[in-house]
CSV table of C-alpha atoms in Angstrom, one decimal:
chain,number,residue,atom,x,y,z
B,1210,UNK,CA,-16.1,-140.9,-0.5
B,1211,UNK,CA,-13.3,-142.6,-1.3
B,1212,UNK,CA,-10.0,-142.2,0.4
B,1213,UNK,CA,-8.6,-141.3,-3.8
B,1214,UNK,CA,-5.5,-143.5,-4.7
B,1215,UNK,CA,-5.4,-145.9,-7.1
B,1216,UNK,CA,-5.6,-149.9,-6.0
B,1217,UNK,CA,-2.7,-151.1,-5.0
B,1218,UNK,CA,-1.4,-154.6,-7.1
B,1219,UNK,CA,-3.4,-157.7,-5.2
B,1220,UNK,CA,-2.5,-159.2,-2.2
B,1221,UNK,CA,-3.9,-161.8,-0.1
B,1222,UNK,CA,-1.5,-162.2,2.9
B,1223,UNK,CA,-0.6,-158.9,3.6
B,1224,UNK,CA,-2.8,-155.6,4.3
B,1225,UNK,CA,-2.1,-152.5,5.1
B,1226,UNK,CA,0.8,-153.0,8.0
B,1227,UNK,CA,2.4,-156.6,6.4
B,1228,UNK,CA,0.6,-159.8,7.3
B,1229,UNK,CA,-2.0,-160.1,11.0
B,1230,UNK,CA,-3.7,-163.1,12.1
B,1231,UNK,CA,-4.6,-165.1,15.2
B,1232,UNK,CA,-1.6,-166.5,16.6
B,1233,UNK,CA,-1.5,-170.4,15.8
B,1234,UNK,CA,-4.2,-169.6,13.4
B,1235,UNK,CA,-3.5,-169.6,9.3
B,1236,UNK,CA,-1.8,-167.2,8.4
B,1237,UNK,CA,0.0,-166.8,11.5
B,1238,UNK,CA,1.7,-169.9,12.1
B,1239,UNK,CA,5.2,-171.4,12.2
B,1240,UNK,CA,4.5,-172.9,8.5
B,1241,UNK,CA,3.8,-169.6,7.2
B,1242,UNK,CA,6.4,-168.1,8.8
B,1243,UNK,CA,9.6,-169.6,7.4
B,1244,UNK,CA,7.9,-169.9,3.9
B,1245,UNK,CA,7.6,-166.6,4.3
B,1246,UNK,CA,11.3,-166.2,5.3
B,1247,UNK,CA,12.3,-168.0,2.5
B,1248,UNK,CA,10.7,-166.7,-0.3
B,1249,UNK,CA,11.7,-162.9,1.5
B,1250,UNK,CA,15.4,-164.3,1.7
B,1251,UNK,CA,15.2,-165.4,-1.8
B,1252,UNK,CA,14.1,-162.3,-2.9
B,1253,UNK,CA,16.3,-160.0,-1.0
B,1254,UNK,CA,19.4,-162.1,-2.1
B,1255,UNK,CA,19.1,-163.5,-5.4
B,1256,UNK,CA,20.6,-160.9,-7.0
B,1257,UNK,CA,23.5,-160.2,-4.2
B,1258,UNK,CA,27.2,-160.0,-4.6
B,1259,UNK,CA,27.6,-159.9,-0.9
B,1260,UNK,CA,27.1,-162.1,2.3
B,1261,UNK,CA,23.5,-160.8,3.0
B,1262,UNK,CA,22.1,-160.7,6.4
B,1263,UNK,CA,18.5,-160.1,8.1
B,1264,UNK,CA,17.7,-158.0,11.4
B,1265,UNK,CA,14.9,-160.0,13.1
B,1266,UNK,CA,12.8,-158.0,15.8
B,1267,UNK,CA,10.0,-158.7,17.8
B,1268,UNK,CA,7.6,-157.2,20.9
B,1269,UNK,CA,6.5,-159.2,23.8
B,1270,UNK,CA,3.9,-161.4,22.3
B,1271,UNK,CA,4.2,-165.1,23.6
B,1272,UNK,CA,3.5,-166.5,19.9
B,1273,UNK,CA,6.5,-165.2,18.9
B,1274,UNK,CA,8.4,-167.2,21.0
B,1275,UNK,CA,6.7,-169.7,17.7
B,1276,UNK,CA,7.0,-167.2,14.9
B,1277,UNK,CA,10.6,-166.3,15.1
B,1278,UNK,CA,12.7,-169.5,15.0
B,1279,UNK,CA,10.4,-170.4,12.1
B,1280,UNK,CA,11.1,-167.4,10.4
B,1281,UNK,CA,15.1,-167.6,11.2
B,1282,UNK,CA,14.8,-170.9,9.9
B,1283,UNK,CA,13.2,-169.8,6.4
B,1284,UNK,CA,15.7,-167.1,6.1
B,1285,UNK,CA,18.6,-169.0,6.9
B,1286,UNK,CA,17.5,-171.8,4.6
B,1287,UNK,CA,17.3,-168.8,1.7
B,1288,UNK,CA,21.3,-168.2,2.5
B,1289,UNK,CA,20.8,-165.2,4.5
B,1290,UNK,CA,22.8,-164.7,7.9
B,1291,UNK,CA,20.4,-163.7,10.8
B,1292,UNK,CA,20.9,-161.0,13.6
B,1293,UNK,CA,18.2,-161.3,16.5
B,1294,UNK,CA,17.6,-157.9,18.7
B,1295,UNK,CA,14.9,-159.6,20.8
B,1296,UNK,CA,12.5,-157.0,22.1
B,1297,UNK,CA,12.9,-154.0,20.2
B,1298,UNK,CA,10.6,-151.1,19.1
B,1299,UNK,CA,9.5,-151.4,15.2
B,1300,UNK,CA,11.3,-147.8,14.3
B,1301,UNK,CA,14.9,-149.5,16.5
B,1302,UNK,CA,14.2,-152.4,13.9
B,1303,UNK,CA,14.5,-150.3,10.7
B,1304,UNK,CA,17.1,-148.3,11.9
B,1305,UNK,CA,19.3,-151.2,12.6
B,1306,UNK,CA,18.9,-152.5,9.7
B,1307,UNK,CA,20.5,-149.5,7.9
B,1308,UNK,CA,22.8,-149.1,10.7
B,1309,UNK,CA,24.2,-152.9,10.1
B,1310,UNK,CA,23.5,-152.4,6.2
B,1311,UNK,CA,21.3,-155.4,6.5
B,1312,UNK,CA,19.3,-156.3,3.1
B,1313,UNK,CA,16.1,-157.4,5.0
B,1314,UNK,CA,14.2,-156.1,8.1
B,1315,UNK,CA,11.8,-158.1,10.2
B,1316,UNK,CA,9.5,-157.1,13.0
B,1317,UNK,CA,7.2,-159.6,14.7
B,1318,UNK,CA,4.2,-157.5,15.8
B,1319,UNK,CA,0.5,-157.0,15.9
B,1320,UNK,CA,1.2,-153.4,16.9
B,1321,UNK,CA,-1.7,-152.2,19.5
B,1322,UNK,CA,-3.5,-155.7,19.2
B,1323,UNK,CA,-4.3,-158.1,22.1
B,1324,UNK,CA,-1.5,-160.9,22.2
B,1325,UNK,CA,-4.0,-163.4,20.8
B,1326,UNK,CA,-3.0,-161.9,17.3
B,1327,UNK,CA,0.6,-161.7,15.9
B,1328,UNK,CA,2.4,-159.9,12.9
B,1329,UNK,CA,5.2,-159.5,10.5
B,1330,UNK,CA,6.5,-156.4,9.4
B,1331,UNK,CA,9.4,-156.4,6.5
B,1332,UNK,CA,11.7,-153.6,5.8
B,1333,UNK,CA,13.9,-153.0,2.8
B,1334,UNK,CA,17.9,-152.6,3.7
B,1335,UNK,CA,16.8,-148.8,3.3
B,1336,UNK,CA,14.7,-149.1,6.2
B,1337,UNK,CA,11.6,-148.3,4.2
B,1338,UNK,CA,8.9,-150.9,5.3
B,1339,UNK,CA,8.4,-152.6,1.1
B,1340,UNK,CA,5.6,-151.5,-1.5
B,1341,UNK,CA,2.7,-153.1,-2.3
B,1342,UNK,CA,4.1,-154.3,-5.4
B,1343,UNK,CA,7.8,-155.9,-3.6
B,1344,UNK,CA,4.9,-157.2,-1.0
B,1345,UNK,CA,2.8,-159.0,-3.9
B,1346,UNK,CA,6.1,-160.6,-5.7
B,1347,UNK,CA,6.7,-162.4,-2.4
B,1348,UNK,CA,3.4,-163.9,-2.6
B,1349,UNK,CA,4.1,-165.3,-5.5
B,1350,UNK,CA,7.5,-167.0,-4.3
B,1351,UNK,CA,5.6,-168.0,-1.7
B,1352,UNK,CA,3.1,-169.8,-3.8
B,1353,UNK,CA,6.2,-171.2,-5.9
B,1354,UNK,CA,9.9,-171.3,-4.2
B,1355,UNK,CA,12.5,-170.6,-5.7
B,1356,UNK,CA,15.8,-172.5,-5.2
B,1357,UNK,CA,17.2,-172.1,-1.6
B,1358,UNK,CA,21.2,-172.3,-1.2
B,1359,UNK,CA,22.8,-175.4,-0.8
B,1360,UNK,CA,24.5,-177.0,1.7
B,1361,UNK,CA,27.4,-174.9,2.3
B,1362,UNK,CA,25.8,-171.7,1.8
B,1363,UNK,CA,23.4,-171.8,4.6
B,1364,UNK,CA,22.9,-169.0,6.5
B,1365,UNK,CA,24.4,-168.2,10.4
B,1366,UNK,CA,22.5,-167.0,13.4
B,1367,UNK,CA,23.9,-164.5,16.1
B,1368,UNK,CA,22.3,-162.4,18.7
B,1369,UNK,CA,22.9,-158.3,19.0
B,1370,UNK,CA,23.7,-157.9,22.5
B,1371,UNK,CA,23.7,-153.8,22.5
B,1372,UNK,CA,21.1,-153.7,20.4
B,1373,UNK,CA,18.7,-151.6,22.8
B,1374,UNK,CA,21.9,-149.1,23.9
B,1375,UNK,CA,22.6,-148.6,20.1
B,1376,UNK,CA,18.1,-147.5,19.7
B,1377,UNK,CA,18.5,-145.6,23.4
B,1378,UNK,CA,21.6,-143.3,21.9
B,1379,UNK,CA,20.1,-142.8,19.1
B,1380,UNK,CA,16.7,-141.8,20.5
B,1381,UNK,CA,18.4,-140.0,22.4
B,1382,UNK,CA,20.4,-137.5,19.7
B,1383,UNK,CA,16.9,-136.5,18.5
B,1384,UNK,CA,17.0,-134.3,21.6
B,1385,UNK,CA,18.4,-131.2,21.2
B,1386,UNK,CA,21.6,-130.8,22.8
B,1387,UNK,CA,21.7,-128.1,25.3
B,1388,UNK,CA,18.5,-129.5,26.4
B,1389,UNK,CA,17.5,-131.5,29.6
B,1390,UNK,CA,14.4,-132.7,30.7
B,1391,UNK,CA,15.3,-131.8,34.4
B,1392,UNK,CA,12.4,-130.8,36.8
B,1393,UNK,CA,9.7,-132.5,34.4
B,1394,UNK,CA,7.5,-135.6,36.0
B,1395,UNK,CA,6.3,-137.8,32.7
B,1396,UNK,CA,4.4,-140.8,32.9
B,1397,UNK,CA,5.3,-143.4,30.2
B,1398,UNK,CA,3.0,-146.0,29.7
B,1399,UNK,CA,4.7,-148.9,27.3
B,1400,UNK,CA,1.8,-151.1,26.6
B,1401,UNK,CA,3.7,-154.3,28.5
B,1402,UNK,CA,5.5,-153.7,24.9
B,1403,UNK,CA,8.2,-154.1,23.0
B,1404,UNK,CA,9.7,-150.3,24.6
B,1405,UNK,CA,9.4,-151.7,28.0
B,1406,UNK,CA,12.8,-150.8,28.6
B,1407,UNK,CA,14.0,-148.4,26.2
B,1408,UNK,CA,11.7,-145.5,26.6
B,1409,UNK,CA,12.2,-145.2,30.4
B,1410,UNK,CA,15.7,-145.6,30.2
B,1411,UNK,CA,16.0,-142.6,27.3
B,1412,UNK,CA,13.6,-140.3,29.3
B,1413,UNK,CA,15.4,-140.9,32.5
B,1414,UNK,CA,18.9,-140.6,31.0
B,1415,UNK,CA,17.8,-136.9,29.9
B,1416,UNK,CA,16.9,-135.7,33.4
B,1417,UNK,CA,13.0,-136.7,33.4
B,1418,UNK,CA,11.7,-138.1,37.0
B,1419,UNK,CA,9.7,-140.8,35.1
B,1420,UNK,CA,6.9,-143.0,36.4
B,1421,UNK,CA,6.5,-146.4,34.2
B,1422,UNK,CA,3.7,-147.8,33.5
B,1423,UNK,CA,3.0,-151.0,31.4
B,1424,UNK,CA,6.9,-152.2,31.5
B,1425,UNK,CA,6.0,-156.1,33.1
B,1426,UNK,CA,5.8,-158.0,30.0
B,1427,UNK,CA,4.3,-161.7,30.5
B,1428,UNK,CA,3.4,-162.7,27.0
B,1429,UNK,CA,-0.2,-162.5,27.6
B,1430,UNK,CA,-0.4,-158.9,29.2
B,1431,UNK,CA,0.5,-156.7,25.7
B,1432,UNK,CA,-2.0,-154.0,25.0
B,1433,UNK,CA,-4.2,-155.3,28.2
B,1434,UNK,CA,-5.9,-151.9,29.7
B,1435,UNK,CA,-3.1,-149.9,28.4
B,1436,UNK,CA,-1.2,-148.0,25.8
B,1437,UNK,CA,-2.1,-146.3,23.2
B,1438,UNK,CA,-5.3,-147.4,22.6
B,1439,UNK,CA,-6.3,-146.7,25.9
B,1440,UNK,CA,-5.8,-143.0,26.3
B,1441,UNK,CA,-8.2,-142.8,29.6
B,1442,UNK,CA,-5.5,-144.7,31.5
B,1443,UNK,CA,-2.7,-142.7,30.5
B,1444,UNK,CA,-5.1,-139.6,31.8
B,1445,UNK,CA,-5.8,-141.2,35.5
B,1446,UNK,CA,-1.9,-141.9,36.3
B,1447,UNK,CA,-1.3,-138.8,35.0
B,1448,UNK,CA,-3.6,-137.2,37.7
B,1449,UNK,CA,-2.8,-140.4,40.1
B,1450,UNK,CA,1.5,-139.6,39.7
B,1451,UNK,CA,0.4,-135.3,39.5
B,1452,UNK,CA,2.9,-135.7,36.7
B,1453,UNK,CA,3.5,-132.7,33.7
B,1454,UNK,CA,3.2,-134.8,30.4
B,1455,UNK,CA,1.7,-138.4,30.0
B,1456,UNK,CA,3.4,-140.4,27.3
B,1457,UNK,CA,1.3,-143.5,25.4
B,1458,UNK,CA,2.9,-146.1,23.1
B,1459,UNK,CA,1.5,-149.1,21.5
B,1460,UNK,CA,3.0,-152.5,21.5
B,1461,UNK,CA,5.8,-152.1,19.1
B,1462,UNK,CA,6.1,-148.4,19.8
B,1463,UNK,CA,5.7,-147.0,16.5
B,1464,UNK,CA,2.8,-144.5,17.5
B,1465,UNK,CA,2.0,-142.5,20.7
B,1466,UNK,CA,-0.9,-140.7,22.0
B,1467,UNK,CA,0.0,-137.9,25.1
B,1468,UNK,CA,-1.7,-136.6,28.1
B,1469,UNK,CA,-1.3,-133.5,29.6
B,1470,UNK,CA,-0.8,-132.3,33.1
B,1471,UNK,CA,-5.1,-131.9,33.1
B,1472,UNK,CA,-5.0,-136.0,32.1
B,1473,UNK,CA,-6.8,-134.4,28.5
B,1474,UNK,CA,-5.3,-136.6,25.6
B,1475,UNK,CA,-3.3,-134.7,22.9
B,1476,UNK,CA,-3.7,-137.2,19.9
B,1477,UNK,CA,-1.6,-137.2,16.3
B,1478,UNK,CA,-3.3,-134.2,14.8
B,1479,UNK,CA,-2.5,-132.5,17.7
B,1480,UNK,CA,1.4,-133.9,17.6
B,1481,UNK,CA,1.5,-133.3,14.0
B,1482,UNK,CA,0.3,-129.3,14.4
B,1483,UNK,CA,3.0,-128.6,17.3
B,1484,UNK,CA,5.8,-130.4,15.7
B,1485,UNK,CA,5.2,-128.5,12.4
B,1486,UNK,CA,4.8,-125.4,14.1
B,1487,UNK,CA,7.9,-126.0,16.3
B,1488,UNK,CA,10.2,-127.0,13.2
B,1489,UNK,CA,8.7,-124.5,11.0
B,1490,UNK,CA,9.3,-121.3,13.1
B,1491,UNK,CA,13.1,-123.1,13.0
B,1492,UNK,CA,13.4,-123.3,9.4
B,1493,UNK,CA,13.5,-127.3,9.7
B,1494,UNK,CA,10.1,-127.7,8.0
B,1495,UNK,CA,11.0,-129.3,4.5
B,1496,UNK,CA,8.5,-129.4,1.5
B,1497,UNK,CA,5.8,-127.0,3.2
B,1498,UNK,CA,3.9,-128.4,5.1
B,1499,UNK,CA,2.8,-132.1,6.1
B,1500,UNK,CA,1.4,-135.5,5.1
B,1501,UNK,CA,-1.2,-137.0,6.9
B,1502,UNK,CA,-4.1,-139.7,6.1
B,1503,UNK,CA,-7.4,-139.0,5.3
B,1504,UNK,CA,-8.5,-139.4,8.8
B,1505,UNK,CA,-6.8,-136.3,10.0
B,1506,UNK,CA,-8.6,-133.9,11.2
B,1507,UNK,CA,-10.0,-130.7,8.8
B,1508,UNK,CA,-8.8,-128.4,11.6
B,1509,UNK,CA,-5.4,-129.7,11.1
B,1510,UNK,CA,-6.4,-129.1,7.8
B,1511,UNK,CA,-6.9,-125.3,8.5
B,1512,UNK,CA,-4.3,-124.6,10.7
B,1513,UNK,CA,-1.4,-125.1,8.3
B,1514,UNK,CA,-3.4,-123.3,6.1
B,1515,UNK,CA,-3.7,-120.2,8.5
B,1516,UNK,CA,0.4,-120.5,8.4
B,1517,UNK,CA,1.1,-121.0,4.8
B,1518,UNK,CA,1.9,-124.5,4.9
B,1519,UNK,CA,0.1,-127.6,3.1
B,1520,UNK,CA,-2.0,-130.6,4.0
B,1521,UNK,CA,-1.2,-133.8,1.9
B,1522,UNK,CA,-3.0,-136.5,2.5
B,1523,UNK,CA,-2.9,-139.9,1.6
B,1524,UNK,CA,-4.7,-143.0,2.0
B,1525,UNK,CA,-4.8,-144.7,5.8
B,1526,UNK,CA,-1.6,-146.6,6.3
B,1527,UNK,CA,1.6,-145.2,7.8
B,1528,UNK,CA,3.7,-146.7,4.8
B,1529,UNK,CA,1.5,-144.7,2.5
B,1530,UNK,CA,2.3,-141.4,4.4
B,1531,UNK,CA,6.0,-142.1,4.3
B,1532,UNK,CA,5.9,-143.0,0.6
B,1533,UNK,CA,4.2,-139.6,0.1
B,1534,UNK,CA,7.1,-138.0,2.5
B,1535,UNK,CA,9.9,-139.3,0.0
B,1536,UNK,CA,8.3,-138.3,-3.3
B,1537,UNK,CA,7.3,-135.0,-1.8
B,1538,UNK,CA,10.4,-134.0,0.1
B,1539,UNK,CA,8.4,-133.6,3.4
B,1540,UNK,CA,10.4,-134.1,7.0
B,1541,UNK,CA,7.1,-134.6,9.0
B,1542,UNK,CA,4.0,-137.0,8.6
B,1543,UNK,CA,1.9,-139.0,10.0
B,1544,UNK,CA,-1.4,-140.2,11.4
B,1545,UNK,CA,-4.3,-139.2,13.4
B,1546,UNK,CA,-3.7,-142.5,15.7
B,1547,UNK,CA,-0.3,-141.7,16.7
B,1548,UNK,CA,2.0,-143.0,13.7
B,1549,UNK,CA,4.4,-140.2,13.6
B,1550,UNK,CA,6.8,-140.2,10.6
B,1551,UNK,CA,10.3,-137.7,11.2
B,1552,UNK,CA,12.5,-138.5,8.4
B,1553,UNK,CA,15.3,-136.0,10.1
B,1554,UNK,CA,15.8,-139.1,12.3
B,1555,UNK,CA,13.9,-142.6,11.0
B,1556,UNK,CA,12.2,-144.0,8.2
B,1557,UNK,CA,8.7,-145.1,10.1
B,1558,UNK,CA,6.5,-144.3,12.8
B,1559,UNK,CA,8.9,-143.5,16.1
B,1560,UNK,CA,6.4,-143.5,19.3
B,1561,UNK,CA,9.3,-142.2,21.6
B,1562,UNK,CA,11.5,-139.5,18.7
B,1563,UNK,CA,7.6,-137.8,18.3
B,1564,UNK,CA,7.3,-137.4,22.3
B,1565,UNK,CA,11.0,-136.6,22.7
B,1566,UNK,CA,10.1,-133.4,20.0
B,1567,UNK,CA,6.8,-132.5,21.7
B,1568,UNK,CA,9.1,-132.8,24.9
B,1569,UNK,CA,11.9,-130.4,23.7
B,1570,UNK,CA,9.3,-127.6,22.7
B,1571,UNK,CA,7.7,-127.8,26.0
B,1572,UNK,CA,10.9,-127.3,27.7
B,1573,UNK,CA,11.8,-124.2,24.9
B,1574,UNK,CA,8.3,-122.8,25.5
B,1575,UNK,CA,8.4,-123.1,29.5
B,1576,UNK,CA,4.7,-123.5,29.6
B,1577,UNK,CA,2.5,-126.6,30.6
B,1578,UNK,CA,1.5,-129.3,28.2
B,1579,UNK,CA,-2.2,-127.8,28.3
B,1580,UNK,CA,-0.6,-124.6,26.9
B,1581,UNK,CA,1.9,-126.0,24.2
B,1582,UNK,CA,0.2,-129.0,22.3
B,1583,UNK,CA,-3.5,-127.3,21.6
B,1584,UNK,CA,-3.0,-126.3,19.0
B,1585,UNK,CA,-5.8,-126.1,17.2
B,1586,UNK,CA,-9.9,-126.5,17.7
B,1587,UNK,CA,-10.8,-130.2,16.0
B,1588,UNK,CA,-13.9,-129.9,14.0
B,1589,UNK,CA,-16.4,-132.6,15.2
B,1590,UNK,CA,-15.6,-136.4,14.0
B,1591,UNK,CA,-17.6,-139.1,14.5
B,1592,UNK,CA,-16.7,-142.7,13.7
B,1593,UNK,CA,-18.7,-145.7,12.7
B,1594,UNK,CA,-17.7,-149.2,11.8
B,1595,UNK,CA,-19.5,-151.8,10.4
B,1596,UNK,CA,-18.6,-155.8,10.0
B,1597,UNK,CA,-20.2,-156.8,7.0
B,1598,UNK,CA,-20.8,-160.4,5.5
B,1599,UNK,CA,-20.2,-161.1,1.3
B,1600,UNK,CA,-18.8,-158.9,-0.7
B,1601,UNK,CA,-18.0,-155.5,0.2
B,1602,UNK,CA,-21.2,-152.7,-0.3
B,1603,UNK,CA,-18.3,-149.8,-1.3
B,1604,UNK,CA,-19.8,-149.7,-5.1
B,1605,UNK,CA,-23.4,-150.0,-5.0
B,1606,UNK,CA,-25.9,-147.4,-5.9
B,1607,UNK,CA,-27.8,-147.5,-3.2
B,1608,UNK,CA,-24.9,-146.6,-0.7
B,1609,UNK,CA,-23.4,-144.5,-3.6
B,1610,UNK,CA,-26.6,-142.3,-4.1
B,1611,UNK,CA,-26.8,-141.8,0.1
B,1612,UNK,CA,-23.5,-140.6,-0.5
B,1613,UNK,CA,-24.3,-137.7,-2.3
B,1614,UNK,CA,-26.9,-136.9,-0.4
B,1615,UNK,CA,-25.1,-136.8,3.0
B,1616,UNK,CA,-22.1,-134.5,1.0
B,1617,UNK,CA,-24.7,-132.2,-0.1
B,1618,UNK,CA,-25.8,-131.8,3.3
B,1619,UNK,CA,-22.6,-131.1,4.8
B,1620,UNK,CA,-22.0,-128.8,1.7
B,1621,UNK,CA,-18.5,-127.2,1.9
B,1622,UNK,CA,-18.3,-127.1,6.0
B,1623,UNK,CA,-17.6,-130.9,6.1
B,1624,UNK,CA,-16.1,-134.1,5.3
B,1625,UNK,CA,-17.1,-137.3,4.9
B,1626,UNK,CA,-15.0,-140.9,4.2
B,1627,UNK,CA,-16.6,-144.7,3.8
B,1628,UNK,CA,-13.8,-147.0,3.4
B,1629,UNK,CA,-13.3,-150.7,3.7
B,1630,UNK,CA,-10.6,-151.8,6.3
B,1631,UNK,CA,-7.6,-153.3,5.4
B,1632,UNK,CA,-7.4,-156.0,8.2
B,1633,UNK,CA,-11.0,-156.8,8.7
B,1634,UNK,CA,-14.3,-157.0,6.9
B,1635,UNK,CA,-15.6,-153.6,8.2
B,1636,UNK,CA,-16.2,-150.8,6.7
B,1637,UNK,CA,-15.4,-147.3,8.3
B,1638,UNK,CA,-17.4,-144.6,8.2
B,1639,UNK,CA,-16.2,-141.3,9.4
B,1640,UNK,CA,-18.2,-137.4,8.7
B,1641,UNK,CA,-16.6,-134.7,10.0
B,1642,UNK,CA,-18.6,-131.0,10.1
B,1643,UNK,CA,-18.6,-127.7,11.5
B,1644,UNK,CA,-22.1,-128.7,13.0
B,1645,UNK,CA,-21.7,-132.1,15.0
B,1646,UNK,CA,-25.3,-133.3,15.6
B,1647,UNK,CA,-25.6,-133.0,11.5
B,1648,UNK,CA,-22.6,-135.0,11.7
B,1649,UNK,CA,-23.5,-137.7,14.3
B,1650,UNK,CA,-26.7,-138.2,12.6
B,1651,UNK,CA,-24.5,-138.7,9.2
B,1652,UNK,CA,-22.6,-141.3,10.6
B,1653,UNK,CA,-25.7,-142.9,11.9
B,1654,UNK,CA,-27.8,-143.7,8.6
B,1655,UNK,CA,-24.6,-144.5,6.6
B,1656,UNK,CA,-23.8,-146.9,8.8
B,1657,UNK,CA,-27.7,-148.5,9.2
B,1658,UNK,CA,-27.7,-148.3,5.2
B,1659,UNK,CA,-24.7,-150.3,5.0
B,1660,UNK,CA,-25.8,-152.9,8.2
B,1661,UNK,CA,-28.7,-154.0,5.6
B,1662,UNK,CA,-26.7,-154.0,2.2
B,1663,UNK,CA,-24.3,-156.5,3.4
B,1664,UNK,CA,-25.2,-157.9,6.9
B,1665,UNK,CA,-22.3,-159.9,8.1
B,1666,UNK,CA,-23.1,-163.7,8.5
B,1667,UNK,CA,-24.3,-165.1,12.2
B,1668,UNK,CA,-21.5,-166.3,14.6
B,1669,UNK,CA,-21.6,-170.2,14.6
B,1670,UNK,CA,-22.8,-171.4,17.9
């Protein structure tokens, strides 16, 4: 099956989460960043009757020393004033964009990728990521650049010195007043990324004993052997330090993965279930359920249904989750990978704030994380990634026939999802069901077929 959604407007530069690429190679070059700044600046200031403003935040990648000034130059040339906030989590930039009444927010980050990659994410004045249509419009403007500002209307640049303090206070305000983290030992892995200062401070100020790891960025070590995509590192740290909970963020801190006191990993689906249960019991859960993507485990859906709640699925990408939340009036949504969007507190994924909600539940329950965070038993789920060359094999008759046959074998006791990655030439195969052996066999068979239908081009020697 596909993800069942309407195809977005055609875009060549923007993917599922902004523009991504290898640093200093097209499209992630200084020239592209300046051109994007010019187009986005003109797009968001063209009908304004006030002096327009943009907020730029970044993670700790070396290439941000190249991209930040280039993007700033483009925005200034479009007549926008620019506020630089330095290394800050993506959700902090979204929050500051709204708080400062800015017209545009920009984050320079490739999220969980290594330092060699980088990316540019754009937020509107409401703190939400731009829609597919808005991104397509900006691409068109980059190709046919509108008139820039006159010499007298060029923007100015300043640094917001108290940006970190503003976010720290905002994050602490999401933790229930009257509760403290006294007596809890918490490992927080900041992936040598954007939250390397703010996340340990928030936890410390709430009373926890904090063991910070991944808090020494050098420009090239972001996500290197640590962070939310390397949960085994977090598990080892929890065991080494005898911690009550481990929190792993990614490079821009918009996603989170946890480890309980035994070092066992808690993924985004379990976090969603816990927050839904906690907020539901308090009468806070809006929309009658939760929004997640097609990748979330069927066990989560069954758990919510048993509580009389529904799971609304979207295509992969946290901004699609956010859009569905706004349309349906939900206040909890996220992805299995750890993007948690809590609309009561922010407009985009915030790993630290999500972790604080889990910690609040731990404090209130007075029980260990291994008991509180295990909300359901996930069904066996197997993922396979297959690189391809040329045209995508999705839609080929041979693959369609094989998918139908596989779905028949699963019957009503499982799911099958075949989709193209939004960031690289990869077909992702996901099979899920009650019979783990059958699920693995189906995933392997489909992956092998895809590889024969459209093999990747050989790498140059």
